[in-house]
CSV table of C-alpha atoms in Angstrom, one decimal:
chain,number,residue,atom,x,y,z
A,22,UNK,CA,-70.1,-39.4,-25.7
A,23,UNK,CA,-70.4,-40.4,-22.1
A,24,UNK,CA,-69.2,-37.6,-19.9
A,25,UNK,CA,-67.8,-36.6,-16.7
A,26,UNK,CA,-69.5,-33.8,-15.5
A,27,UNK,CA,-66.9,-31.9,-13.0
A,28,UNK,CA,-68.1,-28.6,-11.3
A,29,UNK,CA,-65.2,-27.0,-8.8
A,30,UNK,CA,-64.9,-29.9,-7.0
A,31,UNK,CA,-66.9,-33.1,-8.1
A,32,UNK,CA,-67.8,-35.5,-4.9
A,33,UNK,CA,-68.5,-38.9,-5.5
A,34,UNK,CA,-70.5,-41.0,-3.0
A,35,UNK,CA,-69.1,-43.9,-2.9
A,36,UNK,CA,-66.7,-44.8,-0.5
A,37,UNK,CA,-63.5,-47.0,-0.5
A,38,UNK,CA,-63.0,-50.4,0.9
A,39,UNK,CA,-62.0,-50.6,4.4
A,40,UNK,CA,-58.5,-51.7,5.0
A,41,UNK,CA,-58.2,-52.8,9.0
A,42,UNK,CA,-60.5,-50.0,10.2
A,43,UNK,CA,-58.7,-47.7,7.5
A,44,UNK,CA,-59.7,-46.2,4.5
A,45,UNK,CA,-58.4,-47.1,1.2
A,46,UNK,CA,-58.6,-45.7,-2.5
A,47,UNK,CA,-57.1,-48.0,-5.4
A,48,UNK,CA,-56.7,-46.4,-9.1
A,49,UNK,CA,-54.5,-46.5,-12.2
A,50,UNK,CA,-52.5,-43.6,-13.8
A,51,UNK,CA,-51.0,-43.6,-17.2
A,52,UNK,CA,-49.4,-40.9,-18.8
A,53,UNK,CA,-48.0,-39.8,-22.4
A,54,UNK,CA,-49.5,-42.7,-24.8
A,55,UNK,CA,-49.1,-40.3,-27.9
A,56,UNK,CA,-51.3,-41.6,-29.7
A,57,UNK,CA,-50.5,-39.2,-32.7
A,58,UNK,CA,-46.6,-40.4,-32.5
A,59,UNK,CA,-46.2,-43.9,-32.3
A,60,UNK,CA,-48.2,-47.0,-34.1
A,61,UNK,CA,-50.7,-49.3,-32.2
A,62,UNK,CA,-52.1,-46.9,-29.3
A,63,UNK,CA,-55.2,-48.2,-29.4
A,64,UNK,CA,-54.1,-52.2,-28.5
A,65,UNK,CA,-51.7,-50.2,-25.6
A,66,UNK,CA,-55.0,-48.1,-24.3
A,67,UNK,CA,-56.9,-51.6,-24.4
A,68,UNK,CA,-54.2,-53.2,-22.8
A,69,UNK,CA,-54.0,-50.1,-19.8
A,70,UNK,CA,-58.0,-50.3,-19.3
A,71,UNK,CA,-58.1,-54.4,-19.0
A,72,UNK,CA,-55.2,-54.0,-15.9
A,73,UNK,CA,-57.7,-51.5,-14.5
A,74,UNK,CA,-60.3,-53.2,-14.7
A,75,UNK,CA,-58.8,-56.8,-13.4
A,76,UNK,CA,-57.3,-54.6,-11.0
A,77,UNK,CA,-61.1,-53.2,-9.8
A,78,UNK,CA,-59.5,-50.0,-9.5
A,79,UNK,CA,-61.9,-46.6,-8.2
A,80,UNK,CA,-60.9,-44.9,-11.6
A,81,UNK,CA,-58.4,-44.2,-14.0
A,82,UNK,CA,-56.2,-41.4,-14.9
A,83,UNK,CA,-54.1,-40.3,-17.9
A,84,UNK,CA,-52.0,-37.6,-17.1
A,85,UNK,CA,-51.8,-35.8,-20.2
A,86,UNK,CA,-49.9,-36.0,-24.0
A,87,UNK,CA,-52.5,-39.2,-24.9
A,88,UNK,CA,-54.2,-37.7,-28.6
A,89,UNK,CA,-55.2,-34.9,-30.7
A,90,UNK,CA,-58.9,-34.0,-30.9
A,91,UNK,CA,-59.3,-34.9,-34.3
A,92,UNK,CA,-61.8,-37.4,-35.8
A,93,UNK,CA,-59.6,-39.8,-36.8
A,94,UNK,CA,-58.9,-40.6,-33.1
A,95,UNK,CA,-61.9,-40.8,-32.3
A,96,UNK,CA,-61.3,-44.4,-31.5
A,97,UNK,CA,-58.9,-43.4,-28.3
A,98,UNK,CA,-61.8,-41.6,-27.3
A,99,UNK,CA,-64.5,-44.3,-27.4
A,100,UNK,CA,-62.3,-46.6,-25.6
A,101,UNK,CA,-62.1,-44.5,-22.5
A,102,UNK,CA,-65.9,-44.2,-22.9
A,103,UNK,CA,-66.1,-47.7,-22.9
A,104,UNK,CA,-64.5,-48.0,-19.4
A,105,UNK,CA,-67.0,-49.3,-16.3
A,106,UNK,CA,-65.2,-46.9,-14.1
A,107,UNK,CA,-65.2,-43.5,-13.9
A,108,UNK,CA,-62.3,-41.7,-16.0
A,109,UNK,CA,-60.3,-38.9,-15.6
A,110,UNK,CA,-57.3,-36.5,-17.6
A,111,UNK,CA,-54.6,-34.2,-17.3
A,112,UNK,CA,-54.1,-31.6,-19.9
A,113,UNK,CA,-50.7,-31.9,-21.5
A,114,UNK,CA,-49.0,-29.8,-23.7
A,115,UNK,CA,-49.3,-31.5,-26.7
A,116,UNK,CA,-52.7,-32.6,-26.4
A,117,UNK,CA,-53.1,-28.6,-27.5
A,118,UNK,CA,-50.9,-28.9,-30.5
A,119,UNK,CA,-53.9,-29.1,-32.9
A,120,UNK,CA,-56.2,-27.4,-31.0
A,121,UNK,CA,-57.2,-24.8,-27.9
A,122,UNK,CA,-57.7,-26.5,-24.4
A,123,UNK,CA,-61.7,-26.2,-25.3
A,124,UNK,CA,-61.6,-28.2,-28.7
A,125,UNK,CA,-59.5,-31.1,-26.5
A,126,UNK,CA,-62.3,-30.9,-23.4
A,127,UNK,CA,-65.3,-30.9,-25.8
A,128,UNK,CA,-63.5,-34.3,-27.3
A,129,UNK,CA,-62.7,-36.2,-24.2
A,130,UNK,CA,-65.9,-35.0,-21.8
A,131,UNK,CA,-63.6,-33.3,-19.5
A,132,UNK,CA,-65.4,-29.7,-18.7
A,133,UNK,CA,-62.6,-28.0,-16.8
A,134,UNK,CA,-59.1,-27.6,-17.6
A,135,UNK,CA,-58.2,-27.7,-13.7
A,136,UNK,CA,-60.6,-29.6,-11.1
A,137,UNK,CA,-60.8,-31.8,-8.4
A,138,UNK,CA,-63.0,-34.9,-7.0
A,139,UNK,CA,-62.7,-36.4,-4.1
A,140,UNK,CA,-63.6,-40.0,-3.2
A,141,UNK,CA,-64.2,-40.5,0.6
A,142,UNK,CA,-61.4,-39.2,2.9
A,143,UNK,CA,-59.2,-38.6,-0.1
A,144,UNK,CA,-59.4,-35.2,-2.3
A,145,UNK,CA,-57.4,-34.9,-5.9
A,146,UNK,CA,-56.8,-32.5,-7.1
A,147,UNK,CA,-55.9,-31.9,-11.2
A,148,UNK,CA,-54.4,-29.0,-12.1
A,149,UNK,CA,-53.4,-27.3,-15.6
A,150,UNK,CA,-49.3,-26.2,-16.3
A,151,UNK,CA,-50.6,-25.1,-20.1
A,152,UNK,CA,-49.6,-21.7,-19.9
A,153,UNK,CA,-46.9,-19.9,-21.0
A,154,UNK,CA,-45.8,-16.2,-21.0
A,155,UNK,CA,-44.6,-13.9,-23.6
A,156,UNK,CA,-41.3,-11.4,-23.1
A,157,UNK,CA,-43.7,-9.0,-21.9
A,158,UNK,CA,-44.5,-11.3,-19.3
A,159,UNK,CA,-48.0,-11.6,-20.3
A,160,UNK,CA,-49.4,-15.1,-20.1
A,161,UNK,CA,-51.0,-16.9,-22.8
A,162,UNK,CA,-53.0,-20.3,-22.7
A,163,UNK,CA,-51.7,-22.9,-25.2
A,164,UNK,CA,-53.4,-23.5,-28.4
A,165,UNK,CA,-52.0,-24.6,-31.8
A,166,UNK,CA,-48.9,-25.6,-30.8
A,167,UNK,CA,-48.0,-21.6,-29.6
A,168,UNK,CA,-46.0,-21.9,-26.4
A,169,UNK,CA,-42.8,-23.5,-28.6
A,170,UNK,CA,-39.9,-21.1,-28.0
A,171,UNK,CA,-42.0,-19.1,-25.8
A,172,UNK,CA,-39.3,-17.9,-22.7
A,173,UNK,CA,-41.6,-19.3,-20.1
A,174,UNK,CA,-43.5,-22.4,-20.1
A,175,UNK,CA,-45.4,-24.9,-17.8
A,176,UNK,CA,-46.6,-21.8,-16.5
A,177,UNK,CA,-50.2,-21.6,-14.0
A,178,UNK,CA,-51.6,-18.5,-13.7
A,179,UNK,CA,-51.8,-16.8,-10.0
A,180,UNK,CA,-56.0,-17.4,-10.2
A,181,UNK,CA,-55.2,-21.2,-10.1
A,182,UNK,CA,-52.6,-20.7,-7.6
A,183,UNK,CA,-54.6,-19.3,-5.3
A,184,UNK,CA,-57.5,-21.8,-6.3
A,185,UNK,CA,-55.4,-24.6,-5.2
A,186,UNK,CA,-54.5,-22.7,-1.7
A,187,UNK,CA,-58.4,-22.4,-0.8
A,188,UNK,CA,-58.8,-25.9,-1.5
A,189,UNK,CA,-55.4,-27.2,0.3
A,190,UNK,CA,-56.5,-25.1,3.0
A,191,UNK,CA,-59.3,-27.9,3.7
A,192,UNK,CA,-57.1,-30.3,6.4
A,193,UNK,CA,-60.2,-32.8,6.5
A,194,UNK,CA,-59.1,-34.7,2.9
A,195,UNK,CA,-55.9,-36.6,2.3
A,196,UNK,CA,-54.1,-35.0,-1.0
A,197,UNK,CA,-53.2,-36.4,-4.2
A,198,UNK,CA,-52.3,-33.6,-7.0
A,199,UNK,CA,-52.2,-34.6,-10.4
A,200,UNK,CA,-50.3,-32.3,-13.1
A,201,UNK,CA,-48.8,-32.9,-16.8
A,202,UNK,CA,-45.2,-31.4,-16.3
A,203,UNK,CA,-43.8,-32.1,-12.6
A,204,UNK,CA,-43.8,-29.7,-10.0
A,205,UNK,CA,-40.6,-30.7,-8.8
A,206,UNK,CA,-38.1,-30.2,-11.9
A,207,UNK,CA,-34.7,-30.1,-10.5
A,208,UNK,CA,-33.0,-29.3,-13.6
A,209,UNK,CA,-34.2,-25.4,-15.2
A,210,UNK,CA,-37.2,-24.3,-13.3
A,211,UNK,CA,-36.5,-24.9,-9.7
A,212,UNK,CA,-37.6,-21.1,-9.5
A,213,UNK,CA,-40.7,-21.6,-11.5
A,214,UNK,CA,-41.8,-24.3,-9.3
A,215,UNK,CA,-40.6,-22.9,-5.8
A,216,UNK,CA,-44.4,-20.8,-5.2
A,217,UNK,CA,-46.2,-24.1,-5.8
A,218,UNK,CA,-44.3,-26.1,-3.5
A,219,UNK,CA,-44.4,-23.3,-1.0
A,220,UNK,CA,-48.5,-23.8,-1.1
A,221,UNK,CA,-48.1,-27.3,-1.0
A,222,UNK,CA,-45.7,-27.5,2.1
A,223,UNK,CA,-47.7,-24.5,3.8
A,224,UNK,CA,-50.7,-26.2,3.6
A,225,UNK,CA,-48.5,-29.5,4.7
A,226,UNK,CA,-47.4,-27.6,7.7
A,227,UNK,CA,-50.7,-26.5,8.9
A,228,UNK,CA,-52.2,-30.1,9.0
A,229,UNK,CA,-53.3,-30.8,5.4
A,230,UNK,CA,-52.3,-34.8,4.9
A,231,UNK,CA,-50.2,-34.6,1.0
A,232,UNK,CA,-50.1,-38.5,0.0
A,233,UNK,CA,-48.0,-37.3,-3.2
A,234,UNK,CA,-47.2,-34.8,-6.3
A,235,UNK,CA,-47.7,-37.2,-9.2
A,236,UNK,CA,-46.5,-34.9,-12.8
A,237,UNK,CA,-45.7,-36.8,-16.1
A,238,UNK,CA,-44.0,-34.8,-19.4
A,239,UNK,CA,-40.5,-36.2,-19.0
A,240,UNK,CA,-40.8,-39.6,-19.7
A,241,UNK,CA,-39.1,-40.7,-16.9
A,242,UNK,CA,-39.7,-42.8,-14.1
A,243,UNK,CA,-38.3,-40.8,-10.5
A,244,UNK,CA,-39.1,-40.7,-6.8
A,245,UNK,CA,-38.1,-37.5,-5.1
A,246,UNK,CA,-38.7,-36.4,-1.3
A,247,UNK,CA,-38.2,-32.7,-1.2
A,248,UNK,CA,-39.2,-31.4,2.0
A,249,UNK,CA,-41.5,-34.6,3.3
A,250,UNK,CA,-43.2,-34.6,0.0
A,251,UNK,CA,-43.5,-37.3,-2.5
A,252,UNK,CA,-43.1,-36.0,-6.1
A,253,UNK,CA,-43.7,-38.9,-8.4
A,254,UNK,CA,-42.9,-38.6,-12.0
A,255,UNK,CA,-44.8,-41.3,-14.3
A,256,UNK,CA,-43.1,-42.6,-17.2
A,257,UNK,CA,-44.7,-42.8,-20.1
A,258,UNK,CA,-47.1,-45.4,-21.5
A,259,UNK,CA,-45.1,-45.3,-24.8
A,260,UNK,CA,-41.2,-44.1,-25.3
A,261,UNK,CA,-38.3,-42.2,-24.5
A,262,UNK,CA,-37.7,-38.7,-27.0
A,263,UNK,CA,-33.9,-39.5,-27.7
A,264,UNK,CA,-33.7,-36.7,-30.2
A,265,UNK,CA,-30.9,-36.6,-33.4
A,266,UNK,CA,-28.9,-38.1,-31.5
A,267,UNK,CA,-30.8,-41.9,-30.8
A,268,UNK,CA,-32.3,-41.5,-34.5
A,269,UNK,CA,-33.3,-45.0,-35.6
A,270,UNK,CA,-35.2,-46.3,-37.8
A,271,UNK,CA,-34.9,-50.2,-36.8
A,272,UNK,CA,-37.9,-50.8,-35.1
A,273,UNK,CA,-40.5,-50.3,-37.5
A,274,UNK,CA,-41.3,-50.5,-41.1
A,275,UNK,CA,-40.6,-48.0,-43.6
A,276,UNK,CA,-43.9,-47.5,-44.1
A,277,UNK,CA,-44.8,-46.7,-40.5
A,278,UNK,CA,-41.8,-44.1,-40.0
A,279,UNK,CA,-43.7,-42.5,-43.2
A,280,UNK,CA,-46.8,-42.3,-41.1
A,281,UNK,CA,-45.1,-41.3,-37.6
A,282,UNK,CA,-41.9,-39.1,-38.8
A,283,UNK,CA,-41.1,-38.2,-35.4
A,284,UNK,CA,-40.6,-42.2,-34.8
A,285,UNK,CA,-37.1,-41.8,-35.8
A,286,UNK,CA,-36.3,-39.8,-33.0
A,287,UNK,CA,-38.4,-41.8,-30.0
A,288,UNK,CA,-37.0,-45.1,-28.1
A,289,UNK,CA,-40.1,-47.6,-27.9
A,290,UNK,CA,-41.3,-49.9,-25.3
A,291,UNK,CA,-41.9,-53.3,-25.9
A,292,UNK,CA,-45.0,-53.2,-23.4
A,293,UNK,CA,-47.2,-50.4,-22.3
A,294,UNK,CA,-46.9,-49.0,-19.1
A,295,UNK,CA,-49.0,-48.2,-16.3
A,296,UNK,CA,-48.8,-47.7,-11.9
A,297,UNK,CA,-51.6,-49.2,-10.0
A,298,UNK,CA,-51.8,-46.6,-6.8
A,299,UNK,CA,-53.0,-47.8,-3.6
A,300,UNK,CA,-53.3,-44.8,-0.8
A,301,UNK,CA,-54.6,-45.7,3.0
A,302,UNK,CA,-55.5,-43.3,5.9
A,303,UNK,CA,-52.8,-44.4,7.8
A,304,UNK,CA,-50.3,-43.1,5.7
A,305,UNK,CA,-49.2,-45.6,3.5
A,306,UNK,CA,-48.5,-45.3,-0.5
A,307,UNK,CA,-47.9,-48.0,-2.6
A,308,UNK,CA,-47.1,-48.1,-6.5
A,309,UNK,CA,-47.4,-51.3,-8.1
A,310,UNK,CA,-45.3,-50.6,-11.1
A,311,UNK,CA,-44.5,-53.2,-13.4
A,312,UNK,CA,-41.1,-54.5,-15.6
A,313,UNK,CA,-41.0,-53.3,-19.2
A,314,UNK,CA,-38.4,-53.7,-22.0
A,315,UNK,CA,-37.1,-51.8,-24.9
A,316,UNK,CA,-38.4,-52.2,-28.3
A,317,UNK,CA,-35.2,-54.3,-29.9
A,318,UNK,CA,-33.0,-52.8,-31.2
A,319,UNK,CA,-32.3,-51.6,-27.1
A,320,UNK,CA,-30.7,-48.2,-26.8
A,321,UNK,CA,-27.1,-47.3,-25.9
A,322,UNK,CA,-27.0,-47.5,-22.2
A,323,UNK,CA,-24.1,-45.3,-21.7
A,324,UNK,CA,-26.0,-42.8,-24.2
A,325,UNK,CA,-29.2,-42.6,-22.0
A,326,UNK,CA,-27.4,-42.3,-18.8
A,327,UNK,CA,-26.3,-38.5,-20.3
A,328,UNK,CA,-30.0,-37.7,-20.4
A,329,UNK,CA,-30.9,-35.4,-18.3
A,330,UNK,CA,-33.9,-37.7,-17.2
A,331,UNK,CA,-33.8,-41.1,-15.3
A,332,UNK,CA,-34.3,-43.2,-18.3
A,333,UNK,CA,-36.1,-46.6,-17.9
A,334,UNK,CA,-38.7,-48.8,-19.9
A,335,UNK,CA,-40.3,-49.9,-16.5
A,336,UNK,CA,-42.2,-48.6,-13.4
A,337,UNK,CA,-40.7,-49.4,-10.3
A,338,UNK,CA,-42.6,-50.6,-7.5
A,339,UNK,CA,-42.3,-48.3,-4.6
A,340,UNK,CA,-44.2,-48.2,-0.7
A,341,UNK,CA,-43.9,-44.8,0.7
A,342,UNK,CA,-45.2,-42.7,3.9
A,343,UNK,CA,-46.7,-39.7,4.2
C-alpha cells in the first residue's frame, strides 16, 4: 500500500498557484462515509475522488468515521491509494470500534495519529480527539469500541495540547486545523473545548493567521464565528443518525437492513457529499459546497428541526475572512 510518510510536521515542496500576486491552496474534505453502516461506499468514495480530481485539487482529506480496518474493506483502502494526489485522514471515533488507533494507521498508511504538513504559506494541522477518561480521571486512548459510556469523551491529552501551542506559536504559516469531533460544540462540552480555543485565539492574538477550525462527528453542516474564528462543521458524506425515533426501513431492501442493522436508524442521502476549500493569503476562504437530497422517503422536517444539530442533506457554499 502506497503511503504517506508524516514525521512531526511533513513539508511538501511544491507550492500553490498564484492568485493576483497571492498565494493559493485548493483541496477537498469529506467526512463520515461509514463505510461499515450504509450500502454502496465504495461508488460514493469513487464519486468524492473524481470531483477532486476534476477539481485539480492539492489533496484530499477525510475527516474521520470512513471504515473499519478489516480486510473486507480493503477496497475503501485501495481507492484512496489509487488517488494522483496526495491523501490525508482524521481519526474518528468509530474508525477505532474494531480496532486500536495502530491497527487503523497500519491500514490506511497514516503513521501518526496527530500531524501536520504544510503546503507553501499554509500549515495544517490534524489533530486526534480519540481519548477519553475514566471516573478516576485517567485518560485512556480508544480501542475496541471502549470510550462508550465513558464520563468524558473527545478528550486530547495535555502532551498534544501543548504540541499544538509550539506549533501555533510559528506566525509565519496560515492555519487550517483539522479534527473528528468539533472544537466548538455549543451544546455539552463548551468547558471541554474552552483550553483549545484559548490556544487557538492566543496564538490568533499574537499574530498567527487561523483561516478556520474545520471538525466533522455531528453530521451537520454549521458555520460558527466564535471570537474571529471560523469553526466549520462538515456534514457527512453519507446520513443523518435519527435514532428510534426516525426508524425506517423504506429506503432499502430487506436484505440490505439485514446487512447494515443500524440502517434503520440513519436518514440517507441521495448523493454523496463533499466541500471543495479554496484558502488565499489575503484572507479569503471559500467553500464550494454542493446541493444534496434525501434518500425518498424524505424525513419529517418538523422532526429534524428538534435535533440538536443543524440538519441538512447539502453543503452550503460559503466565502469567509480571516
Amino acid at each position: 500500500m502506497k503511503k504517506i510518510f508524516l514525521s512531526v510536521c511533513l513539508f511538501l515542496t511544491a507550492l500553490s498557484v498564484p492568485l493576483r500576486g497571492a498565494e493559493k491552496v485548493r483541496f477537498v474534505v469529506y467526512s463520515d462515509l461509514h463505510h461499515d453502516l450504509i450500502p454502496s461506499r465504495p461508488e460514493a468514495l469513487r464519486g468524492i475522488v473524481g470531483a477532486a480530481e476534476r477539481e485539480k485539487a492539492d489533496f484530499l482529506i477525510d475527516l474521520g468515521d470512513l471504515a473499519f480496518p478489516l480486510p473486507q474493506n480493503r477496497v475503501i483502502a485501495d481507492i484512496l491509494d489509487s488517488v494522483q494526489m496526495p491523501v490525508y485522514h482524521v481519526l474518528g471515533n468509530h474508525d477505532m470500534d474494531r480496532s486500536d488507533k495502530k491497527a487503523y494507521m497500519d491500514f490506511f498508511g497514516m503513521e501518526a495519529p496527530h500531524y501536520c504538513f504544510d503546503r507553501g504559506k499554509f500549515r495544517f494541522i490534524v489533530l486526534d480527539t480519540n481519548f477519553f477518561l475514566d471516573k478516576e480521571g485517567n485518560e485512556h486512548p480508544y480501542a475496541d469500541a471502549n470510550y462508550y459510556g465513558a464520563p468524558v469523551r473527545e478528550h486530547m491529552s495535555a502532551e498534544q495540547l501543548e504540541w499544538l501551542k509550539g506549533l501555533l506559536a510559528d506566525r509565519s504559516k496560515i492555519v487550517v486545523i483539522f479534527s473528528h469531533a468539533p472544537l466548538n460544540d455549543k451544546y455539552d462540552r463548551v468547558e471541554q473545548y474552552a483550553p483549545i480555543h484559548k490556544i487557538i485565539t492566543e496564538a490568533r492574538d499574537a499574530g498567527t493567521r487561523i483561516a478556520a477550525v474545520v471538525g466533522g462527528h455531528n453530521h451537520s453542516d454549521s458555520h460558527y464565528l466564535i471570537d474571529g474564528i471560523n469553526y466549520l462543521q462538515m456534514n457527512s458524506a453519507s446520513y443523518i443518525w435519527g435514532g428510534e425515533e426516525f426508524t425506517s426501513r423504506e429506503h432499502y431492501p430487506d436484505s440490505v437492513y439485514k446487512k447494515y442493522p443500524s440502517l434503520q436508524y440513519c436518514i440517507p442521502y441521495a448523493v454523496p457529499l463533499y466541500a471543495v476549500f479554496t484558502i488565499d493569503t489575503r484572507g479569503n476562504l471559500t467553500v464550494e459546497g454542493m446541493e444534496g437530497c434525501y434518500l425518498p422517503p424524505a424525513p419529517d422536517p418538523a422532526k429534524l428541526a428538534a435535533k440538536p444539530y443543524r440538519c441538512s442533506p447539502s453543503v452550503e457554499s460559503r466565502k469567509l475572512k480571516f
